[in-house]
Amino acid sequence: MSTTAQTSDSTAKTTWEGFRRRRDESLAAPHGILAQVGLHWIDPTAGPQQVGDVPGSWEVVDDRLVATFPTSEVSLLAGSPEVEAHADGESTTATVLAAGDVRLAGFGQDVQIDVIRRGGRIGLRLLDPAAPRLAAFDGVPTFAYDAAQVLTGTWRRDPTTVTVDTAMPWLEAKLPSPGVAVLDVAGSEVELVLTGEASILFTDETSGAESADWRQVRAELDGDQVRVDLNYALNFPSAFSAWGTCPKPPAGNHLPLAVRAGESRVEQTEH
């Protein structure tokens, strides 16, 4: 290897190490994905209902979540236009107006409540900075950096929407796709559907054993060229938490090689 190539590889590894530090810092956030301790779906036919240890009552009215809780026990974190709230004596009634996810409120020892919508259902996601998984976190295990773990090829524009399964058996997700990446893998062409702006959700020969059941990696698009650095392959939240609702790869998004690069397998837990 030439001195120039060695310098380039060293710079690339340093950049990757910085990325890894930022990734681990993000995961260590007090109300990030590692803090999740529960996911409760609200029964739209049951009227006001209790949700675990969460104070108050919760119900779905006209496809909107309505919560009534003691003002002294629950503090609202969201406001207009996401939430409409009315205080009446010692209680507060909050109606979630937003069509997407909302970090709604906090209670107890800094436990936070996220309201999520998935597949026409509304759920409460509970995030606790004291979660054992978060307290024990010291970084995501990764494969060693390997400068050779880069795939290149071309991509073709084919804007569409793809329907995929998710980590929840009953749930499907619809993902926008800008097109298809055609990657050179050991001299053969492999087609992978791009989703989002330029992400590749994929499985490979290590999936479910050395690595998570599936992973994601960002594709770098330049004109009709595409470059994928597999050292940046990431686990989805569902790789860490039994309550993940993450999308699975589009059908056929499989790399026929052992991708020992990026994040490796972690044990999925509920706490």
XYZ file of N, CA and C in Angstrom:
813
model
N 0.850 -1.194 0.000
C 0.000 0.000 0.000
C 0.883 1.240 0.000
N 0.540 2.217 -0.815
C 1.314 3.446 -0.896
C 1.109 4.289 0.348
N 2.047 5.216 0.565
C 1.931 6.118 1.715
C 0.659 6.946 1.630
N 0.309 7.377 0.400
C -0.909 8.173 0.217
C -2.146 7.372 0.606
N -2.179 6.088 0.198
C -3.318 5.238 0.530
C -3.398 4.996 2.026
N -2.252 4.798 2.675
C -2.236 4.592 4.114
C -2.758 5.820 4.850
N -2.361 7.003 4.377
C -2.825 8.254 4.989
C -4.325 8.407 4.814
N -4.815 8.070 3.618
C -6.253 8.160 3.344
C -7.034 7.222 4.253
N -6.554 5.986 4.412
C -7.229 5.017 5.276
C -7.214 5.475 6.734
N -6.094 6.057 7.151
C -5.983 6.539 8.529
C -6.972 7.670 8.786
N -7.099 8.575 7.817
C -8.049 9.684 7.945
C -9.485 9.165 7.995
N -9.781 8.181 7.140
C -11.125 7.609 7.110
C -11.456 6.922 8.432
N -10.481 6.233 9.004
C -10.712 5.557 10.282
C -10.946 6.573 11.397
N -10.188 7.670 11.383
C -10.370 8.713 12.395
C -11.760 9.332 12.300
N -12.211 9.558 11.067
C -13.556 10.094 10.849
C -14.602 9.134 11.388
N -14.421 7.846 11.122
C -15.346 6.819 11.608
C -15.359 6.769 13.131
N -14.202 6.878 13.753
C -14.128 6.858 15.213
C -14.893 8.034 15.819
N -14.807 9.198 15.174
C -15.592 10.347 15.627
C -17.084 10.093 15.483
N -17.471 9.469 14.379
C -18.870 9.111 14.163
C -19.357 8.154 15.247
N -18.510 7.174 15.591
C -18.893 6.210 16.614
C -19.084 6.885 17.981
N -18.229 7.827 18.312
C -18.378 8.533 19.587
C -19.698 9.287 19.630
N -20.029 9.970 18.538
C -21.281 10.736 18.499
C -22.490 9.803 18.547
N -22.386 8.673 17.899
C -23.480 7.693 17.914
C -23.719 7.187 19.337
N -22.666 6.823 20.033
C -22.814 6.324 21.399
C -23.331 7.413 22.340
N -22.881 8.632 22.149
C -23.375 9.742 22.979
C -24.870 9.944 22.755
N -25.306 9.812 21.498
C -26.726 9.970 21.187
C -27.553 8.875 21.857
N -27.070 7.644 21.811
C -27.798 6.537 22.415
C -27.853 6.655 23.934
N -26.862 7.339 24.514
C -26.807 7.487 25.970
C -27.687 8.619 26.480
N -28.433 9.290 25.607
C -29.312 10.387 26.028
C -30.318 9.882 27.055
N -30.653 10.692 28.058
C -31.517 10.226 29.155
C -32.908 9.782 28.731
N -33.414 10.299 27.614
C -34.725 9.878 27.143
C -34.641 9.364 25.707
N -33.539 8.683 25.410
C -33.360 8.087 24.094
C -33.926 6.677 24.044
N -33.582 5.956 22.978
C -34.198 4.644 22.753
C -33.822 3.622 23.829
N -32.663 3.795 24.465
C -32.261 2.839 25.492
C -33.003 3.048 26.804
N -33.726 4.154 26.911
C -34.486 4.454 28.132
C -35.898 3.880 28.097
N -36.281 3.238 27.001
C -37.659 2.765 26.888
C -37.929 1.614 27.857
N -38.992 1.750 28.623
C -39.363 0.721 29.600
C -40.787 0.206 29.392
N -41.468 0.706 28.385
C -42.818 0.214 28.151
C -43.436 0.796 26.893
N -44.371 0.053 26.310
C -45.169 0.528 25.178
C -46.571 -0.021 25.365
N -47.543 0.883 25.528
C -48.923 0.497 25.810
C -49.832 1.038 24.702
N -50.566 0.130 24.058
C -51.501 0.543 23.013
C -52.864 0.839 23.643
N -53.446 1.958 23.272
C -54.735 2.374 23.818
C -55.857 1.720 23.022
N -56.726 0.992 23.708
C -57.854 0.323 23.062
C -58.893 1.385 22.678
N -59.150 1.578 21.376
C -60.076 2.650 20.962
C -61.531 2.365 21.325
N -61.832 1.133 21.738
C -63.226 0.778 22.043
C -63.506 0.699 23.543
N -62.476 0.907 24.368
C -62.618 0.642 25.809
C -62.968 1.860 26.638
N -63.047 3.047 26.026
C -63.304 4.248 26.803
C -62.115 4.593 27.677
N -62.310 5.405 28.724
C -61.192 5.778 29.608
C -60.571 4.531 30.239
N -59.255 4.445 30.192
C -58.565 3.261 30.700
C -57.282 3.634 31.418
N -56.861 2.761 32.342
C -55.609 2.941 33.055
C -54.486 2.336 32.223
N -53.298 2.916 32.339
C -52.138 2.434 31.590
C -50.993 2.185 32.565
N -50.838 0.941 32.964
C -49.744 0.592 33.869
C -49.724 1.485 35.098
N -48.539 2.032 35.399
C -48.376 2.926 36.540
C -48.513 4.402 36.160
N -48.928 4.670 34.939
C -49.068 6.054 34.490
C -50.304 6.670 35.149
N -50.169 7.825 35.772
C -51.337 8.456 36.414
C -52.400 8.850 35.400
N -53.657 8.885 35.856
C -54.739 9.387 35.026
C -55.411 8.319 34.196
N -56.299 8.763 33.311
C -57.011 7.873 32.396
C -56.751 8.316 30.962
N -56.841 7.347 30.057
C -56.453 7.566 28.665
C -57.477 6.915 27.758
N -57.875 7.612 26.695
C -58.845 7.041 25.771
C -58.665 7.640 24.380
N -59.237 6.968 23.395
C -59.236 7.465 22.024
C -60.640 7.973 21.704
N -60.714 9.240 21.310
C -61.983 9.862 20.956
C -61.833 10.492 19.576
N -62.626 10.013 18.625
C -62.550 10.538 17.252
C -61.119 10.504 16.719
N -60.446 9.372 16.953
C -59.096 9.134 16.462
C -58.059 10.074 17.067
N -58.380 10.622 18.227
C -57.420 11.459 18.942
C -57.264 10.931 20.367
N -56.055 11.007 20.885
C -55.825 10.599 22.260
C -56.271 11.699 23.206
N -57.079 11.327 24.201
C -57.523 12.259 25.230
C -57.090 11.691 26.583
N -56.348 12.499 27.336
C -55.853 12.070 28.644
C -56.345 13.019 29.716
N -56.760 12.446 30.846
C -57.136 13.246 32.008
C -56.309 12.753 33.181
N -55.571 13.679 33.809
C -54.646 13.252 34.860
C -54.525 14.330 35.932
N -54.073 13.926 37.134
C -53.873 14.913 38.205
C -52.787 15.913 37.814
N -53.118 17.177 37.878
C -52.168 18.216 37.491
C -50.900 18.159 38.333
N -51.030 17.749 39.585
C -49.871 17.706 40.475
C -48.941 16.530 40.195
N -49.415 15.536 39.438
C -48.616 14.323 39.220
C -48.020 14.227 37.819
N -48.629 14.910 36.865
C -48.176 14.823 35.472
C -47.941 16.228 34.942
N -46.783 16.452 34.328
C -46.483 17.764 33.751
C -46.452 17.675 32.235
N -47.223 18.529 31.590
C -47.246 18.548 30.125
C -45.923 19.074 29.577
N -45.415 18.430 28.545
C -44.195 18.869 27.866
C -44.500 19.447 26.486
N -45.656 19.122 25.953
C -46.056 19.609 24.631
C -47.165 20.641 24.787
N -47.236 21.542 23.834
C -48.272 22.568 23.854
C -48.853 22.776 22.477
N -49.577 23.860 22.301
C -50.188 24.206 21.029
C -49.088 24.349 19.957
N -49.335 23.877 18.725
C -50.579 23.299 18.203
C -50.651 21.775 18.320
N -49.657 21.135 18.975
C -49.671 19.677 19.054
C -50.725 19.168 20.026
N -50.923 19.933 21.102
C -51.810 19.476 22.174
C -52.724 20.619 22.611
N -53.984 20.293 22.855
C -54.936 21.247 23.430
C -55.195 20.816 24.869
N -54.931 21.691 25.830
C -55.041 21.317 27.241
C -55.965 22.257 27.989
N -56.716 21.701 28.935
C -57.604 22.484 29.787
C -57.437 22.017 31.227
N -57.172 22.941 32.127
C -57.069 22.620 33.551
C -58.421 22.884 34.216
N -58.844 21.939 35.054
C -60.113 22.063 35.754
C -59.894 21.633 37.195
N -59.661 22.605 38.057
C -59.371 22.283 39.448
C -58.048 21.553 39.577
N -58.093 20.336 40.091
C -56.871 19.584 40.325
C -56.511 18.651 39.175
N -57.285 18.673 38.098
C -57.014 17.780 36.970
C -56.813 18.563 35.679
N -56.124 17.948 34.755
C -55.886 18.515 33.427
C -56.344 17.516 32.383
N -57.022 18.012 31.360
C -57.400 17.175 30.217
C -56.613 17.647 29.004
N -55.912 16.726 28.371
C -55.084 17.048 27.208
C -55.547 16.224 26.011
N -55.769 16.896 24.888
C -56.134 16.226 23.641
C -54.995 16.394 22.651
N -54.466 15.270 22.163
C -53.343 15.323 21.222
C -53.887 15.555 19.819
N -53.528 16.685 19.232
C -54.017 17.070 17.906
C -53.055 16.669 16.795
N -51.794 16.489 17.129
C -50.771 16.207 16.119
C -51.024 14.859 15.447
N -50.707 14.782 14.159
C -50.891 13.537 13.409
C -49.725 12.579 13.602
N -48.594 13.090 14.095
C -47.419 12.255 14.282
C -47.110 12.019 15.744
N -45.869 11.609 16.008
C -45.456 11.327 17.377
C -45.260 12.623 18.161
N -45.558 12.555 19.465
C -45.460 13.726 20.336
C -44.859 13.305 21.677
N -43.870 14.043 22.148
C -43.399 13.861 23.520
C -44.347 14.640 24.412
N -45.243 13.924 25.055
C -46.409 14.566 25.668
C -46.161 15.094 27.067
N -45.652 14.249 27.979
C -45.670 14.628 29.397
C -44.622 13.861 30.180
N -44.447 14.295 31.439
C -43.541 13.610 32.344
C -44.225 13.343 33.671
N -43.757 12.300 34.365
C -44.298 12.012 35.689
C -43.249 11.241 36.488
N -43.487 11.097 37.782
C -42.581 10.332 38.634
C -41.176 10.900 38.626
N -40.187 10.011 38.669
C -38.783 10.410 38.679
C -38.272 10.602 37.250
N -38.819 11.616 36.575
C -38.371 12.003 35.236
C -38.727 10.984 34.158
N -39.784 10.196 34.380
C -40.286 9.321 33.320
C -41.058 10.165 32.315
N -40.818 9.945 31.033
C -41.504 10.723 30.005
C -42.418 9.829 29.176
N -43.480 10.448 28.680
C -44.495 9.751 27.898
C -44.469 10.281 26.470
N -44.178 9.399 25.527
C -44.304 9.727 24.112
C -45.598 9.135 23.591
N -46.336 9.894 22.815
C -47.518 9.378 22.131
C -47.104 9.040 20.705
N -47.343 7.796 20.286
C -46.955 7.388 18.941
C -48.169 6.873 18.177
N -48.116 7.008 16.874
C -49.149 6.467 15.986
C -48.495 5.472 15.037
N -49.032 4.263 14.995
C -48.514 3.223 14.121
C -49.676 2.387 13.588
N -49.798 2.298 12.289
C -50.797 1.428 11.694
C -52.213 1.708 12.145
N -52.534 2.976 12.375
C -53.878 3.336 12.803
C -54.119 3.175 14.288
N -53.094 2.788 15.049
C -53.236 2.640 16.496
C -52.439 3.727 17.209
N -52.862 4.035 18.435
C -52.193 5.046 19.247
C -51.621 4.366 20.483
N -50.372 4.664 20.775
C -49.729 4.041 21.920
C -48.979 5.043 22.769
N -48.674 4.634 24.013
C -47.848 5.421 24.917
C -46.508 4.719 25.078
N -45.450 5.400 24.751
C -44.092 4.881 24.931
C -43.495 5.551 26.165
N -43.052 4.753 27.113
C -42.515 5.275 28.370
C -40.989 5.212 28.359
N -40.365 6.326 28.728
C -38.912 6.467 28.700
C -38.416 6.875 30.088
N -37.542 6.048 30.658
C -37.075 6.253 32.026
C -35.550 6.306 32.046
N -34.963 7.449 32.428
C -33.497 7.552 32.478
C -32.853 6.539 33.416
N -33.642 5.969 34.324
C -33.107 4.972 35.257
C -33.202 3.548 34.707
N -33.588 3.384 33.455
C -33.703 2.046 32.868
C -32.373 1.301 32.981
N -32.377 0.050 33.441
C -31.124 -0.706 33.588
C -30.305 -0.778 32.303
N -30.997 -0.914 31.153
C -30.278 -0.990 29.889
C -29.458 0.267 29.651
N -30.050 1.419 29.951
C -29.349 2.686 29.755
C -28.230 2.854 30.778
N -28.510 2.502 32.023
C -27.510 2.653 33.078
C -26.269 1.812 32.792
N -26.455 0.657 32.153
C -25.335 -0.246 31.891
C -24.655 0.012 30.547
N -25.176 0.958 29.788
C -24.671 1.162 28.424
C -23.270 1.755 28.423
N -22.364 1.120 27.684
C -21.010 1.667 27.521
C -20.572 1.642 26.064
N -21.547 1.708 25.173
C -21.245 1.760 23.753
C -21.784 0.547 23.015
N -22.129 0.741 21.752
C -22.621 -0.359 20.922
C -21.430 -1.182 20.439
N -21.479 -2.505 20.557
C -20.386 -3.310 20.007
C -20.334 -3.184 18.488
N -19.149 -3.089 17.955
C -18.981 -2.951 16.510
C -17.907 -3.913 16.013
N -17.966 -4.198 14.739
C -16.867 -4.890 14.090
C -15.712 -3.900 13.942
N -14.516 -4.419 13.809
C -13.352 -3.555 13.625
C -13.480 -2.781 12.317
N -12.971 -1.561 12.313
C -13.000 -0.752 11.086
C -12.211 -1.460 9.990
N -12.784 -1.488 8.799
C -12.148 -2.147 7.650
C -12.354 -1.277 6.424
N -11.272 -0.679 5.950
C -11.360 0.237 4.806
C -11.857 -0.456 3.544
N -11.772 -1.785 3.518
C -12.203 -2.521 2.327
C -13.714 -2.736 2.280
N -14.408 -2.402 3.367
C -15.846 -2.663 3.445
C -16.653 -1.524 2.821
N -16.366 -1.244 1.571
C -17.060 -0.192 0.820
C -17.546 -0.789 -0.498
N -18.809 -0.570 -0.798
C -19.383 -1.025 -2.060
C -19.695 0.177 -2.939
N -19.516 0.016 -4.222
C -19.821 1.083 -5.178
C -20.699 0.536 -6.295
N -21.273 1.447 -7.052
C -22.109 1.037 -8.167
C -22.845 2.231 -8.736
N -23.996 1.977 -9.284
C -24.831 3.034 -9.849
C -26.210 2.954 -9.207
N -27.008 3.986 -9.464
C -28.387 3.914 -9.010
C -29.286 4.547 -10.057
N -30.515 4.082 -10.098
C -31.477 4.617 -11.063
C -32.670 5.184 -10.320
N -33.139 6.310 -10.786
C -34.295 6.958 -10.158
C -35.566 6.186 -10.495
N -36.328 5.910 -9.479
C -37.611 5.224 -9.647
C -38.473 5.539 -8.430
N -38.901 6.822 -8.298
C -39.650 7.230 -7.099
C -40.922 6.412 -6.918
N -41.085 5.883 -5.726
C -42.269 5.076 -5.441
C -42.425 4.973 -3.935
N -43.415 4.233 -3.512
C -43.603 3.913 -2.095
C -43.582 2.404 -1.943
N -42.788 1.915 -0.993
C -42.709 0.473 -0.773
C -43.359 0.129 0.564
N -44.046 -0.988 0.603
C -44.677 -1.481 1.831
C -43.798 -2.572 2.417
N -43.479 -2.432 3.700
C -42.585 -3.391 4.348
C -43.191 -3.866 5.668
N -42.725 -5.024 6.119
C -43.069 -5.485 7.456
C -42.249 -4.695 8.473
N -42.566 -4.868 9.748
C -41.842 -4.164 10.798
C -41.521 -5.137 11.936
N -40.896 -4.602 12.976
C -40.580 -5.415 14.147
C -41.830 -5.868 14.885
N -42.963 -5.202 14.660
C -44.247 -5.614 15.239
C -44.957 -6.531 14.238
N -45.320 -7.756 14.625
C -45.901 -8.709 13.672
C -47.152 -8.204 12.960
N -47.931 -7.349 13.620
C -49.204 -6.908 13.050
C -49.086 -5.631 12.220
N -47.895 -5.048 12.206
C -47.753 -3.703 11.659
C -46.973 -3.693 10.343
N -47.492 -2.965 9.366
C -46.769 -2.679 8.122
C -46.415 -1.195 8.089
N -45.409 -0.867 7.285
C -45.009 0.530 7.118
C -44.862 0.826 5.632
N -45.181 2.059 5.277
C -45.007 2.511 3.897
C -43.850 3.502 3.868
N -42.831 3.201 3.076
C -41.620 4.015 3.025
C -41.451 4.624 1.640
N -41.126 5.916 1.568
C -40.817 6.506 0.261
C -39.489 5.959 -0.248
N -39.401 5.751 -1.536
C -38.163 5.263 -2.146
C -37.798 6.139 -3.334
N -36.550 6.643 -3.372
C -36.131 7.439 -4.529
C -35.683 6.594 -5.719
N -35.429 5.296 -5.469
C -34.956 4.460 -6.563
C -34.228 3.219 -6.087
N -33.367 2.684 -6.955
C -32.706 1.405 -6.709
C -31.204 1.552 -6.888
N -30.449 1.043 -5.911
C -28.988 1.011 -6.014
C -28.571 -0.316 -6.628
N -27.645 -0.248 -7.570
C -27.091 -1.447 -8.207
C -25.623 -1.517 -7.813
N -25.307 -2.408 -6.865
C -23.978 -2.446 -6.278
C -23.158 -3.598 -6.829
N -21.858 -3.350 -6.951
C -20.922 -4.384 -7.373
C -20.503 -5.182 -6.141
N -20.943 -6.438 -6.075
C -20.609 -7.304 -4.945
C -19.853 -8.512 -5.476
N -18.546 -8.491 -5.271
C -17.683 -9.598 -5.726
C -17.872 -9.889 -7.210
N -17.981 -8.832 -7.998
C -18.082 -8.992 -9.445
C -19.486 -9.201 -9.967
N -20.469 -9.286 -9.071
C -21.860 -9.444 -9.497
C -22.667 -8.216 -9.101
N -23.727 -7.963 -9.847
C -24.588 -6.831 -9.544
C -25.703 -7.249 -8.585
N -25.860 -6.475 -7.518
C -26.918 -6.723 -6.538
C -27.775 -5.465 -6.450
N -29.083 -5.627 -6.633
C -30.002 -4.489 -6.580
C -30.642 -4.376 -5.204
N -30.595 -3.162 -4.640
C -31.181 -2.889 -3.338
C -32.052 -1.645 -3.435
N -33.238 -1.724 -2.888
C -34.167 -0.591 -2.912
C -33.714 0.447 -1.888
N -33.589 1.682 -2.328
C -33.288 2.798 -1.434
C -34.580 3.276 -0.779
N -34.494 3.724 0.475
C -35.663 4.291 1.140
C -35.279 5.597 1.812
N -36.305 6.387 2.170
C -36.018 7.710 2.715
C -35.334 8.551 1.657
N -34.346 9.341 2.058
C -33.587 10.128 1.091
C -32.552 9.264 0.387
N -31.837 8.437 1.146
C -30.813 7.581 0.537
C -30.322 6.548 1.550
N -31.233 5.802 2.117
C -30.856 4.767 3.072
C -31.051 3.391 2.455
N -30.242 2.442 2.913
C -30.409 1.056 2.508
C -30.668 0.228 3.768
N -31.849 -0.370 3.826
C -32.174 -1.320 4.878
C -31.847 -2.690 4.325
N -31.058 -3.496 5.040
C -30.548 -4.722 4.430
C -30.341 -5.834 5.450
N -30.301 -7.050 4.923
C -29.787 -8.197 5.655
C -28.541 -8.678 4.927
N -27.759 -9.502 5.619
C -26.573 -10.099 4.999
C -26.333 -11.452 5.635
N -25.228 -12.088 5.332
C -24.984 -13.445 5.801
C -24.680 -13.524 7.299
N -24.501 -12.384 7.961
C -24.286 -12.397 9.418
C -25.571 -12.085 10.183
N -26.627 -11.709 9.489
C -27.852 -11.227 10.145
C -28.474 -12.295 11.036
N -28.854 -11.883 12.230
C -29.475 -12.791 13.172
C -28.509 -13.621 13.971
N -27.223 -13.494 13.681
C -26.199 -14.246 14.404
C -25.132 -13.290 14.917
N -24.207 -12.907 14.060
C -23.162 -11.962 14.466
C -23.656 -10.521 14.482
N -24.665 -10.257 13.694
C -25.230 -8.901 13.639
C -26.720 -8.966 13.896
N -27.358 -7.790 13.975
C -28.800 -7.720 14.218
C -29.567 -8.395 13.087
N -30.854 -8.616 13.298
C -31.674 -9.282 12.281
C -31.664 -8.509 10.966
N -31.576 -7.206 11.041
C -31.374 -6.362 9.871
C -30.763 -5.048 10.326
N -30.135 -4.326 9.377
C -29.475 -3.069 9.707
C -29.776 -2.027 8.630
N -29.266 -0.831 8.827
C -29.421 0.233 7.848
C -28.083 0.937 7.650
N -27.904 1.494 6.466
C -26.694 2.241 6.177
C -27.039 3.330 5.166
N -26.365 4.446 5.284
C -26.608 5.558 4.365
C -25.843 5.342 3.069
N -26.497 5.587 1.944
C -25.848 5.521 0.643
C -25.469 6.931 0.207
N -24.267 7.089 -0.313
C -23.816 8.383 -0.822
C -24.095 8.424 -2.322
N -24.976 9.331 -2.733
C -25.368 9.448 -4.139
C -24.660 10.629 -4.779
N -24.089 10.419 -5.941
C -23.380 11.461 -6.673
C -23.670 11.275 -8.151
N -24.611 12.080 -8.671
C -25.050 11.846 -10.040
C -25.749 10.505 -10.101
N -25.289 9.624 -10.998
C -25.855 8.279 -11.054
C -24.973 7.259 -10.345
N -23.972 7.742 -9.612
C -23.069 6.856 -8.881
C -23.510 6.721 -7.427
N -23.197 5.567 -6.832
C -23.543 5.329 -5.441
C -22.356 4.678 -4.735
N -22.157 5.075 -3.501
C -21.085 4.517 -2.669
C -21.674 4.199 -1.294
N -21.369 3.012 -0.785
C -21.913 2.570 0.503
C -20.753 2.089 1.376
N -20.493 2.818 2.450
C -19.454 2.432 3.403
C -20.123 1.629 4.516
N -19.915 0.315 4.506
C -20.593 -0.573 5.438
C -20.087 -0.446 6.868
N -18.971 0.247 7.059
C -18.512 0.524 8.421
C -19.518 1.375 9.188
N -20.409 2.052 8.450
C -21.392 2.933 9.069
C -22.760 2.255 9.219
N -22.815 0.937 9.050
C -24.074 0.213 9.216
C -24.532 0.292 10.671
N -25.809 0.594 10.868
C -26.358 0.826 12.209
C -27.486 -0.135 12.534
N -27.609 -0.452 13.818
C -28.761 -1.187 14.318
C -29.963 -0.258 14.426
N -31.143 -0.827 14.242
C -32.378 -0.103 14.496
C -32.690 -0.152 15.990
N -33.551 0.753 16.494
C -33.967 0.680 17.896
C -34.505 -0.691 18.296
N -35.164 -1.382 17.359
C -35.728 -2.701 17.678
C -34.656 -3.733 17.977
N -33.406 -3.469 17.601
C -32.319 -4.383 17.947
C -32.017 -4.324 19.436
N -32.349 -3.189 20.069
C -32.097 -3.003 21.495
C -33.326 -3.303 22.341
N -34.491 -2.946 21.825
C -35.708 -2.950 22.627
C -36.773 -3.867 22.041
N -37.428 -4.630 22.914
C -38.513 -5.513 22.480
C -39.726 -4.739 22.002
N -39.750 -3.426 22.231
C -40.901 -2.612 21.844
C -40.649 -1.774 20.586
N -39.647 -2.104 19.830
C -39.372 -1.342 18.612
C -40.449 -1.549 17.563
N -40.726 -0.513 16.798
C -41.708 -0.599 15.706
C -41.021 -0.364 14.358
N -39.743 -0.678 14.284
C -38.908 -0.292 13.145
C -39.233 -1.076 11.869
N -39.077 -0.421 10.709
C -39.340 -1.106 9.436
C -38.263 -2.135 9.118
N -38.689 -3.227 8.509
C -37.759 -4.228 7.997
C -37.347 -3.844 6.568
N -36.305 -4.478 6.030
C -35.873 -4.143 4.667
C -36.940 -4.506 3.636
N -36.981 -3.757 2.535
C -37.841 -4.156 1.425
C -37.468 -5.556 0.944
N -38.425 -6.259 0.399
C -38.185 -7.624 -0.087
C -37.001 -7.644 -1.052
N -36.086 -8.573 -0.828
C -34.941 -8.717 -1.713
C -33.733 -7.904 -1.342
N -33.832 -7.053 -0.306
C -32.683 -6.231 0.087
C -31.696 -7.051 0.930
N -31.006 -7.951 0.265
C -30.052 -8.838 0.933
C -28.704 -8.763 0.238
N -27.653 -8.598 1.032
C -26.287 -8.631 0.503
C -25.750 -10.050 0.665
N -25.391 -10.706 -0.436
C -24.966 -12.107 -0.368
C -23.508 -12.260 0.069
N -23.183 -11.636 1.188
C -21.852 -11.738 1.772
C -21.954 -11.459 3.256
N -20.921 -11.845 3.999
C -20.898 -11.607 5.440
C -20.359 -10.207 5.693
N -21.250 -9.300 6.083
C -20.858 -7.910 6.327
C -20.392 -7.787 7.775
N -19.104 -8.049 7.980
C -18.520 -7.875 9.324
C -17.952 -6.462 9.408
N -18.886 -5.529 9.426
C -18.569 -4.100 9.492
C -19.756 -3.403 10.115
N -19.500 -2.261 10.741
C -20.581 -1.536 11.394
C -20.940 -2.145 12.734
N -22.171 -1.887 13.177
C -22.595 -2.359 14.490
C -22.911 -3.843 14.465
N -22.525 -4.519 15.539
C -22.797 -5.952 15.641
C -23.996 -6.190 16.549
N -24.272 -7.465 16.809
C -25.487 -7.826 17.525
C -25.452 -7.414 18.986
N -26.604 -6.948 19.488
C -26.792 -6.677 20.913
C -27.965 -7.507 21.389
N -28.046 -7.707 22.695
C -29.159 -8.467 23.246
C -30.368 -7.562 23.445
N -31.483 -7.968 22.877
C -32.735 -7.224 22.978
C -33.326 -7.430 24.368
N -33.770 -6.354 25.004
C -34.355 -6.454 26.339
C -35.607 -5.604 26.431
N -36.333 -5.738 27.555
C -37.515 -4.926 27.814
C -37.219 -3.783 28.775
N -36.062 -3.800 29.439
C -35.761 -2.761 30.426
C -34.308 -2.326 30.304
